Coordinates of C-alpha atoms and ligand atoms in Angstrom, one line a residue:
M6 CA -9.1 -14.7 17.4
S7 CA -7.1 -14.9 20.6
S8 CA -4.8 -12.0 21.3
S9 CA -1.7 -14.2 20.9
R10 CA -2.7 -14.4 17.3
A11 CA -3.0 -10.6 16.9
T12 CA -0.8 -9.5 14.1
W13 CA 0.3 -6.0 13.1
W14 CA -2.1 -5.5 10.2
Q15 CA -5.2 -5.8 12.5
S16 CA -4.5 -2.3 13.8
A17 CA -3.2 -1.0 10.5
V18 CA -5.0 1.2 7.9
V19 CA -4.2 0.7 4.2
Y20 CA -4.3 3.5 1.7
Q21 CA -4.7 2.7 -2.0
I22 CA -3.0 4.8 -4.6
Y23 CA -4.0 4.6 -8.3
P24 CA -0.8 6.0 -9.7
R25 CA -2.3 7.3 -13.0
S26 CA -4.7 9.6 -11.0
F27 CA -2.7 10.5 -7.9
C28 CA -0.1 13.1 -8.8
D29 CA 1.7 14.0 -12.0
A30 CA 5.3 15.3 -11.4
N31 CA 6.6 15.6 -15.0
G32 CA 3.6 17.5 -16.5
D33 CA 2.4 14.9 -19.0
G34 CA -1.1 14.8 -17.5
I35 CA -0.6 11.3 -16.1
G36 CA 0.3 10.6 -12.5
D37 CA 3.6 8.9 -11.7
L38 CA 6.0 7.6 -9.0
P39 CA 7.8 10.9 -8.5
G40 CA 4.4 12.4 -7.9
I41 CA 3.6 9.9 -5.2
L42 CA 7.0 10.6 -3.6
A43 CA 6.1 14.2 -3.4
R44 CA 3.0 13.5 -1.4
L45 CA 4.3 11.0 1.1
D46 CA 4.3 13.5 3.9
Y47 CA 0.6 14.1 3.3
L48 CA 0.0 10.4 3.7
R49 CA 2.2 10.2 6.8
H50 CA 0.2 13.1 8.3
L51 CA -3.1 11.3 7.5
G52 CA -1.7 8.4 9.6
V53 CA -2.0 5.4 7.3
D54 CA 0.3 2.5 7.8
V55 CA 0.4 0.8 4.4
L56 CA 0.3 2.0 0.8
W57 CA -1.1 -0.2 -1.9
L58 CA -0.1 0.8 -5.4
S59 CA -2.3 -0.2 -8.3
P60 CA -0.1 -1.5 -11.2
M61 CA 2.8 0.6 -12.3
F62 CA 4.4 -2.2 -14.4
P63 CA 5.0 -1.9 -18.2
S64 CA 1.7 -2.3 -19.9
P65 CA -0.1 -1.5 -23.1
Q66 CA -2.7 0.1 -20.7
D67 CA -5.7 -1.6 -22.3
D68 CA -7.2 -2.1 -18.8
A69 CA -5.2 0.8 -17.2
G70 CA -2.3 -1.3 -16.2
Y71 CA -4.1 -4.5 -15.2
D72 CA -2.7 -5.9 -18.4
I73 CA 1.0 -6.4 -17.6
S74 CA 3.6 -7.0 -20.3
N75 CA 6.6 -7.2 -17.9
Y76 CA 6.3 -8.0 -14.2
T77 CA 9.7 -6.8 -13.1
D78 CA 10.0 -3.3 -14.3
V79 CA 8.1 0.1 -14.2
D80 CA 6.2 1.5 -17.1
P81 CA 8.1 4.6 -18.4
V82 CA 4.9 6.6 -18.1
F83 CA 5.1 6.1 -14.3
G84 CA 8.9 6.4 -14.0
S85 CA 11.7 3.9 -13.6
L86 CA 12.9 1.1 -11.3
A87 CA 15.2 3.7 -9.7
D88 CA 12.2 5.9 -9.0
F89 CA 10.5 2.9 -7.5
D90 CA 13.5 2.0 -5.2
L91 CA 13.6 5.6 -4.0
L92 CA 9.9 5.7 -3.3
L93 CA 10.1 2.4 -1.4
A94 CA 13.0 3.7 0.7
E95 CA 11.2 6.9 1.5
V96 CA 8.0 5.1 2.4
H97 CA 10.0 2.9 4.8
R98 CA 11.8 5.9 6.2
R99 CA 8.5 7.3 7.2
G100 CA 7.6 4.1 9.0
M101 CA 5.0 3.0 6.4
K102 CA 4.9 -0.1 4.2
L103 CA 4.3 -0.6 0.5
V104 CA 2.4 -3.4 -1.1
L105 CA 2.1 -4.1 -4.8
D106 CA -0.7 -5.2 -7.1
L107 CA -0.1 -8.8 -8.2
V108 CA -2.0 -9.5 -11.4
V109 CA -1.4 -13.1 -12.2
N110 CA -4.8 -14.5 -13.3
H111 CA -3.8 -13.1 -16.7
T112 CA -1.0 -11.2 -18.4
S113 CA -1.1 -8.7 -21.3
D114 CA -1.2 -10.3 -24.8
E115 CA 2.0 -8.4 -25.3
H116 CA 3.8 -10.2 -22.5
P117 CA 6.6 -12.4 -23.9
W118 CA 5.0 -15.5 -22.3
F119 CA 1.9 -15.0 -24.4
E120 CA 3.8 -13.9 -27.5
A121 CA 5.6 -17.3 -27.3
S122 CA 2.4 -19.2 -26.5
R123 CA 0.6 -17.8 -29.6
R124 CA 3.5 -18.7 -31.9
G125 CA 1.7 -22.0 -32.6
R126 CA 0.3 -25.2 -31.2
H127 CA 3.7 -26.8 -30.7
D128 CA 5.4 -23.9 -28.9
P129 CA 6.7 -25.1 -25.5
Q130 CA 4.8 -22.3 -23.9
R131 CA 1.6 -23.0 -25.7
D132 CA 0.2 -24.6 -22.5
W133 CA 0.9 -21.5 -20.4
Y134 CA -2.5 -20.1 -21.4
W135 CA -5.9 -21.7 -22.1
W136 CA -6.1 -22.7 -25.8
R137 CA -9.0 -24.7 -27.1
G138 CA -10.4 -25.7 -30.5
P139 CA -13.9 -24.7 -31.7
R140 CA -17.0 -26.2 -30.2
A141 CA -17.5 -29.8 -31.5
G142 CA -19.0 -30.0 -35.0
M143 CA -18.4 -26.3 -35.7
A144 CA -16.0 -24.6 -38.0
A145 CA -13.3 -22.6 -36.3
G146 CA -14.1 -18.9 -36.3
A147 CA -17.8 -19.4 -37.2
P148 CA -20.3 -17.4 -35.1
G149 CA -21.1 -19.3 -31.9
A150 CA -18.1 -21.7 -32.3
E151 CA -16.3 -20.5 -29.2
P152 CA -15.2 -23.4 -27.0
T153 CA -17.6 -22.3 -24.2
N154 CA -20.5 -19.8 -23.9
W155 CA -18.8 -17.8 -21.2
A156 CA -19.1 -14.0 -21.2
S157 CA -16.1 -11.8 -20.6
A158 CA -16.4 -9.3 -17.7
F159 CA -15.9 -6.5 -20.3
S160 CA -18.7 -7.5 -22.7
G161 CA -18.7 -10.1 -25.5
S162 CA -17.3 -13.7 -25.5
A163 CA -14.5 -14.7 -23.1
W164 CA -12.8 -16.4 -26.1
Q165 CA -10.7 -14.8 -28.8
F166 CA -10.1 -16.6 -32.1
D167 CA -6.5 -16.9 -33.3
E168 CA -6.6 -17.2 -37.1
A169 CA -3.1 -18.6 -37.4
S170 CA -3.5 -21.7 -35.3
G171 CA -7.3 -22.1 -35.7
E172 CA -7.7 -22.1 -31.9
Y173 CA -9.2 -19.8 -29.3
Y174 CA -7.7 -18.4 -26.1
L175 CA -9.5 -17.6 -22.9
H176 CA -9.7 -14.1 -21.6
L177 CA -12.1 -13.5 -18.6
F178 CA -11.4 -9.8 -19.0
S179 CA -10.3 -7.9 -22.1
R180 CA -9.1 -9.6 -25.3
K181 CA -5.7 -8.2 -24.4
Q182 CA -5.7 -10.0 -21.0
P183 CA -5.3 -13.7 -21.8
D184 CA -5.8 -16.0 -18.7
L185 CA -2.7 -17.9 -17.5
N186 CA -3.0 -21.6 -17.1
W187 CA -2.3 -22.3 -13.5
E188 CA -2.6 -26.1 -14.1
N189 CA 0.9 -25.8 -15.6
P190 CA 3.6 -26.0 -12.9
Q191 CA 6.0 -23.9 -14.9
V192 CA 3.5 -21.0 -14.8
R193 CA 3.2 -21.2 -11.1
S194 CA 7.0 -21.3 -10.5
A195 CA 7.5 -18.4 -12.8
V196 CA 5.0 -16.4 -10.8
Y197 CA 6.5 -17.3 -7.5
R198 CA 9.9 -16.4 -8.7
M199 CA 8.7 -13.0 -9.7
M200 CA 7.0 -12.5 -6.3
R201 CA 10.2 -13.4 -4.5
W202 CA 12.1 -10.9 -6.7
W203 CA 9.9 -8.0 -5.4
L204 CA 10.0 -9.2 -1.8
D205 CA 13.8 -9.4 -2.0
R206 CA 13.7 -5.8 -3.3
G207 CA 11.9 -4.8 -0.1
V208 CA 8.2 -4.6 -0.8
D209 CA 5.9 -5.5 2.0
G210 CA 3.3 -7.8 0.4
F211 CA 0.7 -8.0 -2.3
R212 CA -2.9 -7.2 -3.1
M213 CA -3.8 -10.1 -5.4
D214 CA -6.0 -9.2 -8.3
V215 CA -9.0 -11.6 -8.9
I216 CA -6.9 -14.3 -7.3
N217 CA -9.8 -16.6 -6.7
M218 CA -10.1 -17.1 -10.5
I219 CA -6.8 -18.7 -11.0
S220 CA -8.1 -22.3 -10.7
K221 CA -10.5 -23.2 -13.5
D222 CA -12.4 -26.4 -13.9
P223 CA -10.3 -27.8 -16.7
R224 CA -13.3 -29.4 -18.4
L225 CA -14.5 -25.8 -19.0
P226 CA -18.2 -26.6 -19.1
D227 CA -20.8 -24.2 -20.5
G228 CA -22.5 -21.8 -18.1
I229 CA -26.2 -21.1 -17.6
V230 CA -27.6 -18.6 -20.0
G231 CA -29.6 -15.7 -18.7
S232 CA -27.8 -14.9 -15.5
V233 CA -25.2 -12.5 -16.8
G234 CA -27.3 -9.5 -17.7
S235 CA -29.6 -10.3 -20.6
S236 CA -26.8 -11.2 -23.0
G237 CA -26.9 -14.5 -24.9
F238 CA -23.7 -15.6 -23.0
G239 CA -23.5 -18.1 -20.2
D240 CA -22.2 -17.6 -16.7
G241 CA -18.9 -19.4 -16.5
S242 CA -18.2 -18.2 -13.0
P243 CA -19.1 -21.5 -11.2
F244 CA -16.2 -23.0 -13.1
Y245 CA -13.6 -20.4 -12.3
I246 CA -14.6 -18.7 -9.0
C247 CA -12.9 -20.6 -6.2
G248 CA -12.1 -23.4 -8.5
P249 CA -11.1 -27.0 -7.6
R250 CA -7.4 -26.2 -6.8
I251 CA -7.6 -22.7 -5.5
H252 CA -6.6 -23.6 -1.9
E253 CA -3.8 -25.8 -3.1
F254 CA -2.4 -23.0 -5.3
L255 CA -2.5 -20.4 -2.5
Q256 CA -0.9 -22.8 0.0
E257 CA 1.8 -23.6 -2.5
M258 CA 2.3 -19.9 -3.1
Y259 CA 2.6 -19.3 0.6
A260 CA 5.2 -22.1 1.0
Q261 CA 7.2 -21.0 -2.0
V262 CA 7.1 -17.2 -1.5
F263 CA 6.2 -16.2 2.1
A264 CA 7.2 -19.0 4.4
G265 CA 10.3 -18.4 6.5
R266 CA 10.5 -14.6 5.8
D267 CA 10.5 -12.7 9.1
A268 CA 9.4 -9.4 7.6
Q269 CA 6.0 -8.1 8.5
L270 CA 4.1 -8.7 5.3
L271 CA 0.5 -8.3 4.2
T272 CA -1.4 -10.3 1.6
V273 CA -5.0 -9.6 0.6
G274 CA -6.8 -11.5 -2.1
E275 CA -9.3 -9.8 -4.3
M276 CA -12.1 -12.4 -4.6
P277 CA -15.3 -11.6 -6.4
G278 CA -18.1 -14.0 -5.5
V279 CA -16.4 -15.4 -2.5
T280 CA -18.7 -16.6 0.3
V281 CA -18.2 -16.1 4.0
E282 CA -17.5 -19.8 4.4
Q283 CA -14.9 -19.8 1.8
A284 CA -13.4 -16.6 3.1
R285 CA -12.9 -18.3 6.5
L286 CA -10.9 -21.0 4.8
F287 CA -8.8 -18.5 2.9
T288 CA -8.0 -16.4 5.9
D289 CA -7.6 -19.1 8.6
P290 CA -4.1 -18.4 9.8
D291 CA -3.4 -22.1 10.3
R292 CA -4.0 -22.8 6.6
H293 CA -1.4 -20.4 5.3
E294 CA -3.2 -18.9 2.3
V295 CA -3.8 -15.1 2.6
D296 CA -4.2 -12.7 5.5
M297 CA -7.5 -11.3 4.3
V298 CA -9.7 -11.1 1.3
F299 CA -11.7 -8.4 -0.5
Q300 CA -15.3 -9.7 -0.7
F301 CA -17.9 -8.0 -3.0
E302 CA -21.2 -8.6 -1.3
H303 CA -21.7 -5.1 0.1
V304 CA -20.7 -3.4 -3.2
Q305 CA -23.2 -5.4 -5.1
I306 CA -26.2 -4.8 -3.0
D307 CA -27.4 -2.1 -5.4
H308 CA -26.8 -4.2 -8.5
G309 CA -29.7 -5.4 -10.6
I310 CA -29.1 -8.0 -13.4
D311 CA -25.7 -6.4 -13.6
K312 CA -23.9 -3.3 -12.2
F313 CA -25.3 -1.0 -15.0
H314 CA -28.9 -1.8 -13.9
P315 CA -28.6 -0.6 -10.3
T316 CA -31.4 -0.9 -7.9
A317 CA -32.3 1.3 -4.9
F318 CA -30.0 1.2 -1.9
R319 CA -31.5 -0.3 1.3
L320 CA -29.7 0.2 4.5
V321 CA -31.1 -3.0 6.0
D322 CA -29.5 -5.1 3.2
L323 CA -26.2 -3.4 3.8
K324 CA -26.4 -4.2 7.6
A325 CA -27.5 -7.8 6.9
S326 CA -24.5 -8.3 4.7
F327 CA -21.9 -6.7 7.0
G328 CA -23.5 -8.5 10.0
R329 CA -23.0 -11.9 8.4
W330 CA -19.4 -11.2 7.5
Q331 CA -18.6 -9.9 10.9
A332 CA -20.1 -13.0 12.5
G333 CA -18.7 -15.4 10.0
L334 CA -15.1 -14.3 10.6
A335 CA -15.4 -13.5 14.3
E336 CA -13.5 -16.6 15.6
V337 CA -11.4 -17.6 12.6
G338 CA -10.2 -15.4 9.8
W339 CA -10.2 -11.7 9.2
N340 CA -12.2 -9.1 7.3
S341 CA -11.0 -6.3 5.1
L342 CA -13.2 -3.2 5.1
Y343 CA -13.7 -1.0 2.1
W344 CA -16.2 1.3 0.4
N345 CA -14.1 2.4 -2.5
N346 CA -11.3 1.4 -4.8
H347 CA -10.5 2.1 -8.5
D348 CA -13.4 -0.1 -9.6
Q349 CA -16.2 1.3 -7.5
P350 CA -18.2 4.6 -7.8
R351 CA -17.5 7.0 -5.0
V352 CA -19.3 6.0 -1.8
V353 CA -20.5 9.5 -0.8
S354 CA -22.3 9.6 -4.1
R355 CA -23.5 6.0 -3.8
F356 CA -24.6 5.4 -0.2
G357 CA -24.4 8.9 1.1
D358 CA -25.6 12.3 -0.1
D359 CA -23.1 14.3 -2.1
S360 CA -25.1 17.5 -2.2
D361 CA -23.3 20.6 -0.8
R362 CA -25.5 20.4 2.3
Y363 CA -24.7 16.8 3.3
R364 CA -21.5 15.8 1.6
V365 CA -19.2 16.3 4.6
R366 CA -21.6 14.8 7.1
S367 CA -22.4 11.7 5.0
A368 CA -18.8 11.1 4.1
T369 CA -17.7 11.3 7.7
L370 CA -20.5 9.0 8.7
L371 CA -19.6 6.4 6.1
G372 CA -16.0 6.5 7.1
T373 CA -16.9 6.1 10.8
V374 CA -19.2 3.2 10.4
L375 CA -16.8 1.3 8.2
H376 CA -13.6 1.9 10.1
L377 CA -15.1 0.8 13.4
H378 CA -16.1 -2.6 12.2
R379 CA -13.8 -5.5 12.9
G380 CA -11.3 -5.8 10.1
T381 CA -8.5 -3.9 8.3
P382 CA -9.9 -0.7 6.7
Y383 CA -8.8 0.5 3.2
V384 CA -9.0 4.1 2.2
Y385 CA -9.0 4.8 -1.5
Q386 CA -7.3 8.1 -2.6
G387 CA -9.7 11.0 -2.3
E388 CA -12.1 9.1 -0.1
E389 CA -10.4 11.0 2.9
L390 CA -11.5 14.2 1.2
G391 CA -15.0 13.1 0.5
M392 CA -14.4 13.1 -3.3
T393 CA -17.6 12.5 -5.3
N394 CA -18.5 10.8 -8.5
G395 CA -17.1 12.5 -11.6
V396 CA -18.9 14.7 -14.1
F397 CA -19.2 13.1 -17.5
G398 CA -21.0 14.9 -20.3
S399 CA -20.9 12.4 -23.1
I400 CA -19.3 9.1 -23.9
A401 CA -16.2 11.0 -25.0
D402 CA -15.5 11.8 -21.4
F403 CA -15.2 8.2 -20.3
R404 CA -11.9 6.3 -20.5
D405 CA -12.4 2.9 -18.9
I406 CA -12.6 -0.2 -21.2
E407 CA -15.5 -1.7 -19.2
S408 CA -17.6 1.5 -19.7
L409 CA -16.6 1.9 -23.4
N410 CA -17.3 -1.7 -24.3
Y411 CA -20.6 -1.7 -22.4
Y412 CA -21.7 1.5 -24.2
A413 CA -20.9 0.0 -27.6
A414 CA -22.6 -3.3 -26.9
A415 CA -25.7 -1.6 -25.4
L416 CA -26.2 0.8 -28.3
A417 CA -25.7 -2.1 -30.7
G418 CA -28.5 -3.9 -28.9
E419 CA -26.2 -6.6 -27.6
G420 CA -25.4 -7.8 -24.2
S421 CA -27.3 -6.5 -21.2
G422 CA -27.6 -2.9 -22.2
A423 CA -31.3 -3.1 -22.9
P424 CA -33.4 -1.4 -20.1
Q425 CA -35.0 -3.9 -17.8
P426 CA -38.5 -3.7 -16.3
G427 CA -38.5 -1.6 -13.1
D428 CA -35.1 -0.2 -13.9
P429 CA -34.7 2.8 -11.6
L430 CA -32.6 4.7 -14.1
A431 CA -35.7 5.0 -16.3
D432 CA -36.8 7.9 -14.1
E433 CA -33.4 9.5 -13.7
T434 CA -32.6 12.4 -15.9
A435 CA -29.5 12.6 -17.9
G436 CA -28.3 16.1 -18.7
G437 CA -31.8 17.5 -18.2
T438 CA -33.4 15.1 -20.6
A439 CA -36.0 12.7 -19.2
V440 CA -35.1 9.1 -19.9
T441 CA -37.8 6.8 -20.9
A442 CA -37.6 3.1 -20.3
A443 CA -37.8 0.8 -23.2
G444 CA -39.0 -2.8 -22.9
P445 CA -36.5 -5.6 -22.6
G446 CA -34.9 -6.4 -25.9
R447 CA -35.5 -2.8 -27.2
Q448 CA -32.4 -0.8 -27.8
P449 CA -31.7 1.7 -25.1
D450 CA -30.9 5.2 -26.2
D451 CA -27.7 7.0 -25.5
S452 CA -29.0 8.9 -22.5
T453 CA -30.2 5.7 -20.7
V454 CA -26.8 4.2 -21.1
L455 CA -25.0 7.3 -20.1
A456 CA -27.2 7.6 -17.0
A457 CA -26.1 4.1 -16.0
L458 CA -22.4 4.9 -16.7
R459 CA -22.5 8.1 -14.7
R460 CA -23.8 6.3 -11.8
M461 CA -21.7 3.1 -11.9
S462 CA -18.7 3.6 -14.1
R463 CA -15.2 2.8 -12.7
D464 CA -14.1 6.2 -14.1
N465 CA -15.9 7.8 -11.1
A466 CA -13.0 6.6 -9.0
R467 CA -10.4 7.5 -11.5
T468 CA -10.7 11.3 -11.9
P469 CA -7.6 13.1 -10.7
M470 CA -6.9 13.5 -7.0
Q471 CA -8.0 16.9 -5.9
W472 CA -5.0 18.6 -4.3
T473 CA -5.9 22.3 -4.6
A474 CA -8.5 24.7 -5.9
G475 CA -6.2 25.7 -8.7
P476 CA -5.8 24.6 -12.3
H477 CA -6.2 20.9 -12.9
A478 CA -6.8 20.6 -9.1
G479 CA -3.1 20.7 -8.5
F480 CA -2.8 17.2 -9.9
S481 CA -0.8 18.2 -13.0
S482 CA 0.5 21.3 -14.8
A483 CA -1.0 19.9 -18.0
E484 CA -4.5 18.7 -19.2
P485 CA -5.0 15.4 -17.3
W486 CA -5.8 12.2 -19.1
I487 CA -9.3 12.2 -17.7
G488 CA -11.4 15.2 -16.6
V489 CA -11.0 16.8 -13.2
N490 CA -14.2 17.2 -11.1
P491 CA -15.2 20.9 -11.1
N492 CA -15.9 20.6 -7.4
H493 CA -12.2 20.6 -6.7
R494 CA -12.6 24.3 -6.1
T495 CA -14.1 23.4 -2.7
V496 CA -13.3 19.8 -2.3
N497 CA -9.5 19.6 -2.1
A498 CA -6.7 18.5 0.2
E499 CA -5.3 22.0 0.6
A500 CA -8.6 23.3 2.0
E501 CA -9.2 20.3 4.1
Y502 CA -5.8 19.7 5.6
A503 CA -5.9 22.2 8.5
D504 CA -9.7 22.4 8.8
P505 CA -10.8 20.4 11.9
D506 CA -14.3 19.9 10.5
S507 CA -13.2 18.5 7.2
V508 CA -13.6 14.9 6.0
Y509 CA -9.8 14.7 6.0
S510 CA -9.5 15.6 9.7
H511 CA -12.2 13.2 10.5
Y512 CA -10.4 10.3 8.8
R513 CA -7.3 11.3 10.7
R514 CA -9.2 11.0 13.9
L515 CA -10.6 7.6 12.9
I516 CA -7.2 6.2 12.0
A517 CA -5.8 7.5 15.2
L518 CA -8.6 5.8 17.2
R519 CA -7.6 2.4 15.7
H520 CA -4.0 2.9 16.6
S521 CA -4.7 4.0 20.2
H522 CA -7.6 1.8 21.3
P523 CA -7.2 -2.0 21.0
V524 CA -11.0 -2.5 21.1
V525 CA -11.2 -1.2 17.5
A526 CA -8.8 -3.9 16.2
R527 CA -9.5 -6.7 18.5
G528 CA -12.9 -6.2 20.2
S529 CA -16.0 -8.3 19.5
F530 CA -18.7 -7.0 17.2
T531 CA -22.5 -7.1 17.8
M532 CA -24.9 -5.6 15.2
L533 CA -27.9 -3.8 16.8
L534 CA -31.2 -2.7 15.3
P535 CA -30.8 -4.8 12.1
D536 CA -34.3 -3.9 10.9
H537 CA -34.1 -0.2 11.3
E538 CA -34.2 1.6 8.0
Q539 CA -32.2 4.7 8.8
V540 CA -29.9 3.8 11.8
Y541 CA -26.7 1.8 11.6
A542 CA -25.8 0.7 15.2
F543 CA -23.3 -1.7 16.6
L544 CA -21.4 -2.5 19.7
R545 CA -17.7 -3.3 20.1
Q546 CA -16.3 -4.8 23.2
L547 CA -12.9 -5.8 24.6
D548 CA -12.7 -6.9 28.2
A549 CA -14.8 -4.3 30.2
E550 CA -14.6 -1.6 27.5
Q551 CA -17.7 -1.1 25.4
W552 CA -18.2 1.2 22.4
L553 CA -21.5 2.1 20.7
V554 CA -21.2 3.3 17.1
L555 CA -24.3 5.0 15.6
G556 CA -24.9 6.4 12.2
N557 CA -28.1 8.0 10.7
F558 CA -28.2 7.2 7.0
S559 CA -30.8 9.8 6.2
A560 CA -31.4 13.6 6.2
A561 CA -34.2 13.3 8.8
D562 CA -33.8 13.4 12.6
V563 CA -34.2 9.9 14.0
A564 CA -34.5 8.4 17.4
V565 CA -32.3 5.5 18.3
P566 CA -34.6 2.9 19.9
L567 CA -32.1 1.1 22.1
P568 CA -33.3 -0.1 25.5
D569 CA -30.3 1.4 27.2
A570 CA -30.3 4.6 25.2
A571 CA -30.5 6.8 28.3
D572 CA -27.4 5.2 29.8
W573 CA -25.5 5.6 26.5
A574 CA -26.6 9.2 26.2
S575 CA -24.6 10.0 29.3
A576 CA -21.6 8.0 28.3
E577 CA -18.3 9.5 27.0
L578 CA -18.7 10.8 23.4
L579 CA -15.5 9.8 21.7
L580 CA -16.2 11.0 18.2
G581 CA -19.0 12.7 16.2
N582 CA -19.5 14.7 13.1
Y583 CA -21.5 17.6 14.5
P584 CA -19.9 20.4 16.6
T585 CA -19.8 19.2 20.2
G586 CA -21.9 21.2 22.7
E587 CA -24.8 21.4 20.3
A588 CA -28.0 20.1 21.9
I589 CA -28.7 16.5 20.9
G590 CA -31.9 16.0 22.7
S591 CA -35.2 15.2 20.9
P592 CA -36.5 18.0 18.7
P593 CA -39.5 19.8 20.4
D594 CA -41.7 19.2 17.3
A595 CA -41.0 15.5 17.2
P596 CA -44.0 13.1 17.1
A597 CA -45.0 11.8 20.6
P598 CA -43.7 8.3 20.4
A599 CA -40.3 9.4 19.1
R600 CA -40.0 12.1 21.9
S601 CA -39.7 9.4 24.5
A602 CA -36.4 8.1 23.1
E603 CA -33.3 9.4 24.8
L604 CA -30.9 9.3 21.9
W605 CA -31.5 11.3 18.7
L606 CA -29.4 11.6 15.6
R607 CA -29.5 14.6 13.3
A608 CA -29.1 14.4 9.5
W609 CA -26.3 12.1 8.6
E610 CA -25.0 12.2 12.1
C611 CA -22.6 9.7 13.5
R612 CA -21.5 9.2 17.1
V613 CA -19.2 6.9 18.9
Y614 CA -19.7 6.4 22.7
R615 CA -17.6 4.6 25.2
R616 CA -18.5 3.2 28.6
T617 CA -17.5 0.4 31.0
A618 CA -19.6 -2.6 30.2
P619 CA -22.3 -3.2 32.7
P620 CA -21.9 -6.6 34.5
A621 CA -23.5 -9.4 32.4
Ligands
LIG706 C1 -9.6 -6.5 -10.8 C2 -9.1 -5.1 -10.9 C3 -9.8 -4.4 -12.1 C4 -9.3 -5.2 -13.3 C5 -9.6 -6.7 -13.2 C6 -8.9 -7.4 -14.3 O1 -10.9 -6.6 -10.6 O2 -9.4 -4.5 -9.7 O3 -9.5 -3.1 -12.2 O4 -10.0 -4.6 -14.5 O5 -9.3 -7.2 -12.0 O6 -7.5 -7.4 -14.0
LIG707 CA1 3.5 12.1 -15.4

């Protein structure tokens, strides 16, 4: 991208707030907008530029707010529209921006649009959603009579039968999240009108929930069976991921909502299953679709047949994935960079080491490697503290619909809950009990399923933000809606804020680097050592300035086998996660071949060097 194209969000860092779990101001155990307001100075001090709020709209909360029943108000549990206006003004007063979550692939089944639509086949709003009769030749409501064999993302069929009209409606997510029919122009203009309403109120853009699912192949063909877990359902995704009219819809949205506004706005489309090639089209500035997308490849590299059958993490796979995305969007388009959000387990527990010994080192390494790629980084609340996965004793400790539905289906022997051959969870222990693998088709026991949930559940991201070592981690004066992680006694904002060696302080330095050094936002990217199993290494370069970013994804000392290692070892060390001044030469007891390398990394060490590029 030429520098004339450089836009403000290339050197910005976005911070995601999950309101329910961030800060509770009124003592009901649930986070709220006044709670966020009370913490704005913390966020300003961290240095982030943009806040993204997960949904705070009125909602039955079936999917924690991603099921919206009114797009132009605030749920009383989170506050009021007046609280929102005050929050927005105070965010702006601190020089930050605020983007909202736009959830328009579906609404709640309690949204007035759907309530009208389900009134009957002849309601004028019937066609705002996807209604279909039973499969040809089958009786409505009979087992297997759903219009297609598609699975819902939250277990079971993607179709819900409506007794009154004898038809089914489509819900790619929960039964309480019916999919809007974007083929209908009235739906599209109602959505655009709502988006303009928020922009006119002063918000600075949108994070667009599963936006690459809004265009469906209207023929709704059956999907292939056997690719979504081991359930009997088919995979409908080829017919709704980046469907036939997706680019047309996003261009129309741009024209109707964003074109001609001179404010500095940000749009990011959440796009499961998007490829690099498609992402380049979505983010090519000349096409006027979105500024950047959230792709999923790197957060699925440890998935087996589904996320609840995880496989071992391999660094070479991670590097191959990031390397392809960096190259694919180098000239045209733009990356977003994230480890965490409200749907992912905590990265330090996932790709790092969350033991007391290595938590800080591995969390700072992960942040460093991510933030220094080319793209806009996103920090999810608590990531800047090195927050870890939650502690969940039994199924009663989980709250998320995806986890609860999966658990029920797995124990009933339905869906993909059955253990698979080679399942790594088979040899993990759950609560001290050894888990034995059953064969495919056999019912897993409670401890096998719980082990999977502990590792991959979305609730890992949703435990309360750890503000202090005190009761309820300073999140609330009351019992929170989901359990606090007991490690808040040591892992908390109060302890980390002024500690120069904390994860928090390291994230501050990283964010400041992006703001002060154009090479971070605009430099080229070159992956090094793609086949090395422990070392993540890459170069950034802008004009004559060259940076080397190194990370050791292991607890062992490793040599960095770069041909110009000696030169780098004497370059300026900009950032690291070990105290400076400590010797970084090769350990004396190192094996002979390793000893010859000039650059060594200690356990979970990261380093960022700068030099003037040697002449080509
Ligand atoms: C997105 C959200 C997730 C939600 C789903 C359905 O993936 O991030 O939390 O469950 O869409 O809205
Ligand atoms: Ca509250």
